[in-house]
Coordinates of N, CA, C and O in Angstrom, one line a residue:
M1 N -43.4 -32.9 12.9 CA -42.1 -33.1 13.5 C -42.3 -34.2 14.5 O -43.1 -34.2 15.4
L2 N -41.4 -35.2 14.4 CA -41.4 -36.3 15.4 C -40.6 -36.0 16.6 O -39.5 -35.6 16.5
L3 N -41.2 -36.1 17.8 CA -40.5 -35.9 19.0 C -40.1 -37.3 19.5 O -40.8 -38.2 19.6
A4 N -38.8 -37.3 19.9 CA -38.3 -38.6 20.4 C -37.4 -38.2 21.6 O -36.6 -37.3 21.6
A5 N -37.5 -39.0 22.6 CA -36.7 -38.9 23.8 C -35.4 -39.6 23.6 O -35.3 -40.7 23.0
L6 N -34.3 -39.0 24.0 CA -33.0 -39.6 23.9 C -32.8 -40.6 25.1 O -33.0 -40.2 26.2
S7 N -32.4 -41.8 24.8 CA -32.2 -42.8 25.9 C -30.8 -43.3 25.8 O -30.2 -43.5 24.7
C8 N -30.3 -43.7 27.0 CA -29.0 -44.2 27.1 C -28.9 -45.6 26.5 O -29.8 -46.5 26.8
P9 N -28.0 -45.9 25.6 CA -27.9 -47.3 25.1 C -27.5 -48.3 26.1 O -27.7 -49.5 25.8
Q10 N -26.9 -47.9 27.2 CA -26.5 -48.9 28.2 C -27.6 -49.3 29.2 O -27.8 -50.5 29.5
C11 N -28.3 -48.3 29.7 CA -29.3 -48.5 30.7 C -30.7 -48.2 30.3 O -31.7 -48.4 31.1
S12 N -30.9 -47.6 29.1 CA -32.2 -47.1 28.6 C -32.8 -45.9 29.4 O -34.0 -45.6 29.3
G13 N -32.0 -45.3 30.2 CA -32.5 -44.1 31.0 C -32.6 -42.9 30.1 O -31.9 -42.8 29.0
T14 N -33.4 -41.9 30.5 CA -33.6 -40.7 29.7 C -32.3 -39.8 29.8 O -31.8 -39.6 30.9
L15 N -31.9 -39.3 28.7 CA -30.7 -38.4 28.7 C -31.2 -36.9 28.5 O -32.3 -36.7 28.0
P16 N -30.4 -36.0 29.0 CA -30.7 -34.6 28.8 C -30.6 -34.2 27.3 O -30.0 -34.9 26.5
K17 N -31.4 -33.2 26.9 CA -31.5 -32.8 25.5 C -30.1 -32.3 24.9 O -29.9 -32.3 23.7
A18 N -29.2 -32.0 25.8 CA -27.9 -31.6 25.3 C -27.1 -32.7 24.6 O -26.2 -32.5 23.9
A19 N -27.6 -33.9 24.8 CA -26.9 -35.1 24.2 C -27.1 -35.1 22.7 O -26.4 -35.8 22.0
R20 N -28.0 -34.3 22.2 CA -28.1 -34.2 20.7 C -26.9 -33.5 20.0 O -26.6 -33.8 18.9
W21 N -26.2 -32.6 20.8 CA -25.1 -31.9 20.1 C -23.8 -32.0 20.9 O -22.8 -31.6 20.4
T22 N -23.8 -32.6 22.1 CA -22.5 -32.7 22.8 C -22.5 -34.0 23.6 O -23.5 -34.7 23.7
L23 N -21.3 -34.3 24.1 CA -21.2 -35.5 24.9 C -21.7 -35.3 26.3 O -21.3 -34.3 27.0
V24 N -22.6 -36.1 26.8 CA -23.1 -36.0 28.2 C -22.9 -37.3 29.0 O -22.6 -38.3 28.4
T25 N -23.0 -37.2 30.3 CA -22.9 -38.3 31.1 C -24.3 -38.7 31.6 O -25.1 -37.9 32.0
C26 N -24.6 -40.0 31.4 CA -25.9 -40.5 31.7 C -26.1 -40.3 33.2 O -25.3 -40.8 34.0
P27 N -27.2 -39.7 33.7 CA -27.4 -39.5 35.1 C -27.7 -40.8 35.9 O -27.6 -40.8 37.1
H28 N -28.1 -41.8 35.1 CA -28.5 -43.1 35.8 C -27.3 -44.1 35.9 O -27.1 -44.7 37.0
C29 N -26.5 -44.2 34.9 CA -25.4 -45.2 34.9 C -24.0 -44.7 34.8 O -23.0 -45.4 35.0
G30 N -23.9 -43.4 34.4 CA -22.6 -42.7 34.3 C -21.9 -42.9 33.0 O -20.7 -42.5 32.8
A31 N -22.5 -43.6 32.0 CA -21.9 -43.8 30.7 C -21.9 -42.4 29.9 O -22.7 -41.6 30.1
K32 N -20.8 -42.3 29.1 CA -20.7 -41.1 28.3 C -21.4 -41.3 27.0 O -21.0 -42.3 26.3
V33 N -22.4 -40.5 26.6 CA -23.2 -40.7 25.5 C -23.4 -39.5 24.7 O -23.5 -38.4 25.2
S34 N -23.5 -39.6 23.3 CA -23.9 -38.5 22.4 C -24.7 -39.1 21.3 O -24.3 -40.1 20.7
A35 N -25.7 -38.4 20.8 CA -26.4 -38.8 19.7 C -25.7 -38.4 18.4 O -25.9 -39.0 17.3
N36 N -24.8 -37.4 18.5 CA -24.1 -36.9 17.3 C -22.9 -37.8 17.1 O -22.1 -38.0 18.1
Q37 N -22.7 -38.3 15.9 CA -21.5 -39.2 15.6 C -20.2 -38.4 15.4 O -19.2 -39.0 15.4
H38 N -20.3 -37.1 15.3 CA -19.1 -36.2 15.0 C -18.6 -35.5 16.2 O -18.0 -34.4 16.0
V39 N -18.7 -36.0 17.4 CA -18.2 -35.3 18.6 C -16.7 -35.6 18.6 O -16.2 -36.7 18.4
V40 N -15.9 -34.5 18.8 CA -14.4 -34.7 18.9 C -14.1 -34.4 20.4 O -14.4 -33.3 20.9
R41 N -13.3 -35.3 21.0 CA -12.9 -35.1 22.3 C -11.7 -34.1 22.3 O -10.9 -34.1 21.4
R42 N -11.6 -33.3 23.4 CA -10.6 -32.3 23.5 C -9.2 -32.9 23.4 O -8.3 -32.3 22.8
A43 N -9.0 -33.9 24.1 CA -7.7 -34.6 24.2 C -7.2 -35.0 22.8 O -6.1 -34.8 22.4
A44 N -8.2 -35.6 22.1 CA -7.8 -36.1 20.7 C -7.5 -34.9 19.8 O -6.6 -35.0 19.0
F45 N -8.3 -33.9 19.9 CA -8.0 -32.7 19.1 C -6.7 -32.1 19.4 O -5.9 -31.7 18.5
T46 N -6.4 -32.0 20.7 CA -5.1 -31.4 21.1 C -3.9 -32.2 20.6 O -2.9 -31.7 20.1
Q47 N -4.0 -33.5 20.7 CA -3.0 -34.4 20.2 C -2.8 -34.3 18.7 O -1.7 -34.2 18.2
A48 N -3.9 -34.2 17.9 CA -3.8 -34.0 16.5 C -3.2 -32.7 16.1 O -2.4 -32.6 15.2
H49 N -3.6 -31.6 16.9 CA -3.0 -30.3 16.6 C -1.5 -30.3 16.9 O -0.8 -29.7 16.1
D50 N -1.1 -30.9 17.9 CA 0.3 -30.9 18.3 C 1.1 -31.7 17.2 O 2.2 -31.4 16.9
R51 N 0.5 -32.8 16.7 CA 1.2 -33.6 15.7 C 1.4 -32.8 14.4 O 2.4 -32.9 13.8
V52 N 0.4 -32.0 14.0 CA 0.5 -31.3 12.8 C 1.6 -30.2 12.9 O 2.4 -30.0 12.0
W53 N 1.6 -29.5 14.0 CA 2.6 -28.4 14.2 C 4.0 -29.0 14.4 O 5.0 -28.3 14.1
S54 N 4.1 -30.2 14.9 CA 5.5 -30.7 15.2 C 6.0 -31.5 13.9 O 7.2 -31.9 13.9
S55 N 5.2 -31.7 12.9 CA 5.6 -32.4 11.7 C 6.5 -31.7 10.8 O 7.0 -32.2 9.8
Y56 N 6.7 -30.4 11.0 CA 7.5 -29.6 10.1 C 9.0 -29.7 10.5 O 9.3 -29.4 11.7
P57 N 9.9 -30.1 9.7 CA 11.3 -30.3 10.0 C 11.9 -28.9 10.4 O 11.6 -27.9 9.9
A58 N 12.9 -29.0 11.3 CA 13.6 -27.8 11.8 C 14.4 -27.2 10.7 O 14.6 -26.0 10.7
D59 N 14.9 -28.0 9.8 CA 15.8 -27.4 8.7 C 15.0 -26.6 7.7 O 15.5 -25.9 6.9
A60 N 13.6 -26.7 7.8 CA 12.8 -25.9 6.9 C 12.6 -24.5 7.5 O 12.0 -23.7 6.8
E61 N 13.2 -24.2 8.6 CA 13.0 -22.9 9.3 C 13.5 -21.8 8.4 O 13.0 -20.7 8.4
E62 N 14.6 -22.0 7.6 CA 15.1 -20.9 6.8 C 14.2 -20.6 5.6 O 14.3 -19.6 5.0
R63 N 13.3 -21.5 5.3 CA 12.4 -21.3 4.2 C 11.0 -20.9 4.7 O 10.1 -21.0 4.0
R64 N 11.0 -20.4 5.9 CA 9.7 -19.9 6.4 C 9.8 -18.4 6.8 O 10.9 -17.9 7.0
F65 N 8.6 -17.8 6.8 CA 8.6 -16.4 7.3 C 7.2 -16.2 7.9 O 6.3 -17.0 7.7
K66 N 7.1 -15.1 8.7 CA 5.8 -14.8 9.4 C 5.3 -13.4 9.0 O 6.1 -12.5 9.1
V67 N 4.1 -13.4 8.6 CA 3.4 -12.1 8.3 C 2.1 -12.0 9.1 O 1.2 -12.8 8.9
G68 N 2.1 -11.1 10.0 CA 0.9 -11.1 10.9 C 0.9 -12.3 11.8 O 1.9 -12.7 12.4
D69 N -0.2 -13.0 11.8 CA -0.3 -14.3 12.5 C -0.1 -15.5 11.6 O -0.3 -16.6 12.1
R70 N 0.3 -15.3 10.4 CA 0.4 -16.4 9.4 C 1.9 -16.8 9.2 O 2.7 -15.9 9.0
V71 N 2.2 -18.0 9.4 CA 3.5 -18.6 9.1 C 3.4 -19.2 7.7 O 2.6 -20.1 7.5
V72 N 4.3 -18.8 6.8 CA 4.3 -19.3 5.5 C 5.6 -20.0 5.1 O 6.7 -19.5 5.5
R73 N 5.5 -21.1 4.5 CA 6.7 -21.9 4.1 C 6.8 -21.7 2.6 O 5.9 -21.9 1.8
L74 N 8.0 -21.3 2.1 CA 8.3 -21.1 0.7 C 8.4 -22.4 0.0 O 9.2 -23.3 0.4
L75 N 7.8 -22.5 -1.1 CA 7.8 -23.7 -1.9 C 8.7 -23.5 -3.2 O 9.5 -24.4 -3.5
A76 N 8.5 -22.4 -3.9 CA 9.3 -22.2 -5.1 C 9.3 -20.7 -5.4 O 8.4 -20.0 -5.0
Q77 N 10.3 -20.3 -6.1 CA 10.3 -18.9 -6.6 C 9.6 -18.8 -7.9 O 9.9 -19.6 -8.8
L78 N 8.6 -17.9 -8.0 CA 7.9 -17.8 -9.3 C 8.5 -16.7 -10.2 O 8.5 -16.9 -11.4
A79 N 9.0 -15.7 -9.6 CA 9.5 -14.6 -10.5 C 10.5 -13.7 -9.7 O 10.5 -13.7 -8.4
C80 N 11.3 -13.0 -10.4 CA 12.2 -12.0 -9.7 C 12.0 -10.7 -10.5 O 12.3 -10.6 -11.7
G81 N 11.6 -9.7 -9.8 CA 11.3 -8.4 -10.4 C 12.3 -7.3 -10.0 O 13.3 -7.6 -9.3
E82 N 12.1 -6.1 -10.5 CA 12.9 -5.0 -10.2 C 12.9 -4.6 -8.7 O 14.0 -4.3 -8.1
S83 N 11.8 -4.7 -8.1 CA 11.7 -4.3 -6.7 C 11.3 -5.4 -5.7 O 11.5 -5.3 -4.5
S84 N 10.9 -6.6 -6.2 CA 10.6 -7.7 -5.3 C 10.7 -9.0 -6.0 O 10.7 -9.1 -7.2
D85 N 10.7 -10.0 -5.1 CA 10.7 -11.4 -5.6 C 9.3 -12.0 -5.3 O 8.7 -11.6 -4.3
V86 N 8.9 -12.9 -6.2 CA 7.5 -13.5 -6.0 C 7.7 -15.0 -5.8 O 8.4 -15.6 -6.6
F87 N 7.1 -15.5 -4.7 CA 7.3 -16.9 -4.3 C 5.9 -17.6 -4.2 O 4.9 -16.9 -3.9
L88 N 5.9 -18.9 -4.5 CA 4.8 -19.7 -4.2 C 5.0 -20.2 -2.7 O 6.1 -20.7 -2.4
G89 N 4.0 -20.0 -1.9 CA 4.1 -20.4 -0.5 C 2.9 -21.2 0.0 O 1.9 -21.3 -0.8
E90 N 3.1 -21.8 1.1 CA 2.0 -22.6 1.7 C 1.9 -22.2 3.2 O 2.9 -22.1 3.9
R91 N 0.7 -21.9 3.6 CA 0.5 -21.6 5.0 C 0.8 -22.8 5.9 O 0.3 -23.9 5.6
V92 N 1.6 -22.6 6.9 CA 1.9 -23.7 7.8 C 0.8 -23.9 8.9 O 0.4 -22.9 9.5
G93 N 0.3 -25.1 9.0 CA -0.7 -25.3 10.0 C -1.7 -26.4 9.6 O -1.5 -27.0 8.5
P94 N -2.7 -26.6 10.4 CA -3.6 -27.7 10.0 C -4.4 -27.4 8.8 O -4.8 -28.3 8.1
F95 N -4.7 -26.2 8.4 CA -5.4 -25.8 7.2 C -4.5 -25.1 6.2 O -4.5 -23.9 6.1
A96 N -3.7 -25.9 5.6 CA -2.7 -25.3 4.7 C -3.4 -24.8 3.4 O -4.3 -25.4 2.9
E97 N -3.0 -23.6 3.0 CA -3.5 -23.0 1.8 C -2.4 -22.4 1.1 O -1.4 -21.9 1.6
R98 N -2.5 -22.4 -0.2 CA -1.4 -21.9 -1.1 C -1.6 -20.4 -1.2 O -2.7 -19.9 -1.2
C99 N -0.4 -19.7 -1.2 CA -0.4 -18.3 -1.3 C 0.7 -17.8 -2.2 O 1.7 -18.6 -2.4
T100 N 0.6 -16.6 -2.7 CA 1.7 -16.0 -3.5 C 2.2 -14.9 -2.6 O 1.5 -14.1 -2.1
A101 N 3.5 -15.0 -2.4 CA 4.2 -14.0 -1.5 C 5.1 -13.1 -2.3 O 5.9 -13.5 -3.1
K102 N 4.8 -11.8 -2.2 CA 5.6 -10.8 -2.9 C 6.5 -10.2 -1.8 O 6.0 -9.5 -0.9
V103 N 7.8 -10.4 -2.0 CA 8.8 -10.0 -0.9 C 9.7 -8.9 -1.5 O 10.3 -9.1 -2.6
A104 N 9.7 -7.7 -0.9 CA 10.5 -6.6 -1.4 C 12.0 -6.9 -1.2 O 12.4 -7.6 -0.3
H105 N 12.8 -6.4 -2.2 CA 14.2 -6.6 -2.1 C 14.8 -5.9 -0.9 O 15.8 -6.5 -0.3
D106 N 14.4 -4.8 -0.6 CA 14.9 -4.0 0.6 C 13.8 -3.2 1.2 O 12.7 -3.1 0.6
S107 N 14.1 -2.5 2.3 CA 13.1 -1.8 3.0 C 12.7 -0.5 2.2 O 11.6 0.0 2.4
L108 N 13.5 -0.1 1.2 CA 13.1 1.1 0.4 C 11.9 0.7 -0.5 O 11.2 1.6 -1.0
N109 N 11.8 -0.5 -0.9 CA 10.8 -1.0 -1.9 C 9.4 -1.3 -1.2 O 8.5 -1.7 -1.9
S110 N 9.3 -1.1 0.1 CA 8.0 -1.3 0.7 C 6.9 -0.4 0.3 O 5.8 -0.7 0.3
A111 N 7.3 0.8 -0.2 CA 6.4 1.7 -0.8 C 5.7 1.2 -2.0 O 4.5 1.5 -2.3
C112 N 6.4 0.3 -2.8 CA 5.7 -0.3 -3.9 C 4.6 -1.2 -3.5 O 3.6 -1.3 -4.2
H113 N 4.7 -1.9 -2.4 CA 3.6 -2.7 -1.9 C 2.5 -1.9 -1.4 O 1.3 -2.2 -1.7
D114 N 2.8 -0.8 -0.7 CA 1.7 0.1 -0.3 C 0.9 0.7 -1.5 O -0.3 0.8 -1.5
A115 N 1.6 1.0 -2.6 CA 1.0 1.5 -3.8 C 0.1 0.5 -4.4 O -0.9 0.8 -5.1
A116 N 0.4 -0.8 -4.2 CA -0.5 -1.9 -4.8 C -1.6 -2.3 -3.9 O -2.7 -2.6 -4.3
V117 N -1.4 -2.2 -2.6 CA -2.4 -2.6 -1.6 C -3.6 -1.7 -1.5 O -4.7 -2.1 -1.5
I118 N -3.3 -0.4 -1.5 CA -4.4 0.6 -1.3 C -5.5 0.5 -2.4 O -6.6 0.4 -2.1
P119 N -5.1 0.5 -3.7 CA -6.1 0.4 -4.8 C -6.8 -1.0 -4.7 O -8.0 -1.1 -5.0
L120 N -6.0 -2.0 -4.4 CA -6.6 -3.4 -4.4 C -7.7 -3.5 -3.3 O -8.8 -4.0 -3.5
R121 N -7.4 -2.9 -2.1 CA -8.4 -2.9 -1.0 C -9.6 -2.1 -1.4 O -10.7 -2.5 -1.1
A122 N -9.4 -1.0 -2.0 CA -10.5 -0.1 -2.4 C -11.4 -0.8 -3.5 O -12.6 -0.7 -3.4
L123 N -10.8 -1.5 -4.4 CA -11.6 -2.2 -5.4 C -12.4 -3.3 -4.8 O -13.5 -3.6 -5.1
Q124 N -11.8 -4.0 -3.8 CA -12.5 -5.2 -3.2 C -13.6 -4.7 -2.2 O -14.5 -5.4 -2.0
M125 N -13.5 -3.4 -1.7 CA -14.5 -2.9 -0.9 C -15.6 -2.1 -1.7 O -16.5 -1.6 -1.1
S126 N -15.5 -2.1 -2.9 CA -16.4 -1.3 -3.8 C -17.8 -1.8 -3.7 O -18.1 -3.0 -3.6
T127 N -18.8 -0.9 -3.7 CA -20.2 -1.3 -3.6 C -20.9 -1.1 -4.9 O -22.2 -1.1 -4.9
V128 N -20.2 -0.9 -5.9 CA -20.8 -0.7 -7.3 C -21.5 -2.0 -7.6 O -21.1 -3.1 -7.2
A129 N -22.6 -2.0 -8.3 CA -23.5 -3.1 -8.6 C -22.7 -4.3 -9.2 O -22.9 -5.5 -8.8
T130 N -21.8 -4.0 -10.1 CA -21.1 -5.1 -10.8 C -19.8 -5.5 -10.1 O -19.1 -6.4 -10.6
A131 N -19.4 -4.8 -9.1 CA -18.2 -5.0 -8.4 C -18.0 -6.5 -7.9 O -17.0 -7.1 -7.9
S132 N -19.1 -7.0 -7.4 CA -19.1 -8.4 -6.8 C -18.7 -9.4 -7.8 O -18.0 -10.4 -7.5
F133 N -19.0 -9.2 -9.1 CA -18.6 -10.1 -10.1 C -17.1 -9.9 -10.5 O -16.3 -10.8 -10.6
F134 N -16.8 -8.6 -10.8 CA -15.4 -8.4 -11.3 C -14.3 -8.5 -10.2 O -13.2 -8.8 -10.6
T135 N -14.6 -8.3 -9.0 CA -13.6 -8.4 -8.0 C -13.2 -9.9 -7.7 O -12.2 -10.1 -7.1
T136 N -14.0 -10.8 -8.2 CA -13.6 -12.2 -8.0 C -12.4 -12.5 -8.9 O -11.7 -13.5 -8.7
Y137 N -12.1 -11.7 -9.9 CA -10.9 -11.9 -10.8 C -9.7 -11.2 -10.3 O -8.6 -11.3 -10.9
L138 N -9.8 -10.4 -9.2 CA -8.7 -9.7 -8.7 C -7.9 -10.6 -7.7 O -8.5 -11.5 -7.1
P139 N -6.6 -10.4 -7.5 CA -6.0 -11.2 -6.4 C -6.6 -10.9 -5.1 O -6.9 -9.7 -4.8
Q140 N -6.7 -11.9 -4.2 CA -7.3 -11.6 -2.9 C -6.2 -11.4 -1.9 O -5.3 -12.3 -1.7
L141 N -6.2 -10.3 -1.3 CA -5.1 -9.9 -0.3 C -5.4 -10.7 1.0 O -6.5 -10.7 1.5
V142 N -4.3 -11.4 1.4 CA -4.4 -12.2 2.7 C -3.8 -11.4 3.8 O -4.4 -11.2 4.9
A143 N -2.6 -10.9 3.6 CA -1.9 -10.1 4.7 C -0.8 -9.3 4.1 O -0.3 -9.6 3.0
V144 N -0.5 -8.2 4.8 CA 0.6 -7.3 4.5 C 1.4 -7.1 5.7 O 0.8 -6.8 6.8
G145 N 2.7 -7.1 5.7 CA 3.4 -6.9 6.9 C 4.9 -6.9 6.6 O 5.4 -6.9 5.5
V146 N 5.7 -6.9 7.7 CA 7.1 -6.9 7.6 C 7.6 -8.2 8.3 O 7.1 -8.6 9.4
D147 N 8.5 -8.9 7.6 CA 9.1 -10.1 8.2 C 10.6 -9.8 8.5 O 11.3 -9.2 7.7
H148 N 11.0 -10.1 9.7 CA 12.3 -9.7 10.2 C 13.3 -10.9 10.0 O 14.5 -10.7 10.1
G149 N 12.8 -12.1 9.7 CA 13.6 -13.3 9.6 C 14.0 -13.7 8.2 O 14.9 -14.4 8.0
L150 N 13.3 -13.2 7.2 CA 13.6 -13.6 5.9 C 14.9 -13.0 5.4 O 15.0 -11.7 5.3
H151 N 15.8 -13.8 5.0 CA 17.1 -13.3 4.4 C 17.9 -12.4 5.4 O 18.7 -11.6 5.0
G152 N 17.5 -12.4 6.7 CA 18.3 -11.7 7.7 C 18.0 -10.2 7.9 O 18.6 -9.6 8.7
E153 N 17.1 -9.7 7.2 CA 16.8 -8.2 7.4 C 15.3 -8.0 7.2 O 14.6 -8.9 6.7
A154 N 14.8 -6.9 7.7 CA 13.4 -6.6 7.6 C 13.0 -6.3 6.2 O 13.6 -5.4 5.5
R155 N 12.0 -7.0 5.7 CA 11.5 -6.7 4.3 C 10.0 -6.7 4.4 O 9.4 -7.5 5.1
S156 N 9.4 -6.0 3.5 CA 8.0 -5.9 3.3 C 7.5 -7.1 2.6 O 8.1 -7.5 1.6
V157 N 6.4 -7.7 3.1 CA 5.9 -8.9 2.5 C 4.4 -8.7 2.2 O 3.7 -8.2 3.1
M158 N 3.9 -9.1 1.0 CA 2.5 -9.0 0.7 C 2.0 -10.4 0.3 O 2.6 -11.0 -0.6
L159 N 1.0 -11.0 1.0 CA 0.5 -12.3 0.8 C -0.8 -12.2 0.0 O -1.7 -11.5 0.4
L160 N -0.9 -12.9 -1.1 CA -2.1 -13.0 -1.9 C -2.5 -14.5 -2.0 O -1.7 -15.4 -2.0
R161 N -3.8 -14.7 -1.9 CA -4.4 -16.0 -2.1 C -4.0 -16.6 -3.5 O -4.2 -15.9 -4.5
H162 N -3.4 -17.8 -3.5 CA -3.0 -18.3 -4.8 C -4.2 -18.9 -5.5 O -5.0 -19.6 -5.0
P163 N -4.3 -18.5 -6.8 CA -5.5 -19.1 -7.6 C -5.5 -20.6 -7.6 O -4.4 -21.2 -7.9
P164 N -6.6 -21.3 -7.4 CA -6.6 -22.7 -7.3 C -6.3 -23.4 -8.7 O -6.0 -24.5 -8.8
D165 N -6.5 -22.6 -9.8 CA -6.4 -23.2 -11.1 C -5.0 -23.1 -11.7 O -4.8 -23.4 -12.9
Y166 N -4.1 -22.6 -10.9 CA -2.7 -22.4 -11.4 C -2.0 -23.8 -11.4 O -2.1 -24.6 -10.6

């Protein structure tokens, strides 16, 4: 292993070893230095974060709902069933991911979601030797909850990770 001292590019003074992973101030000349090219300044990150969250139009508010800590924007209706509607959605935020949202028609149909969630969670938590292979083909449960803003009344919502090959 080659040992190398980190030196300031402005004054050639020795830098602390923290300069390998973070931004440091040179103790000799006061320059801000880092050996890592991928340092992100807090102000730049905050500005980018605010830009992403403010880029969603206000008129899209009726096509959004919240389940747990996830805000989902509806993109299209995939199906309409006896007890619930199924939508293609996208998680709102910097790391958008597609999801399938199963929304109950009314509060009485929330028991249907519970009946689907319990066995799905049990299968995904299974410790049987072949379970790790077969559970990859099951829908991945993201969140289950109640949204009070969708269509004006409280409805049960089940979010599933949308398969990438659809």
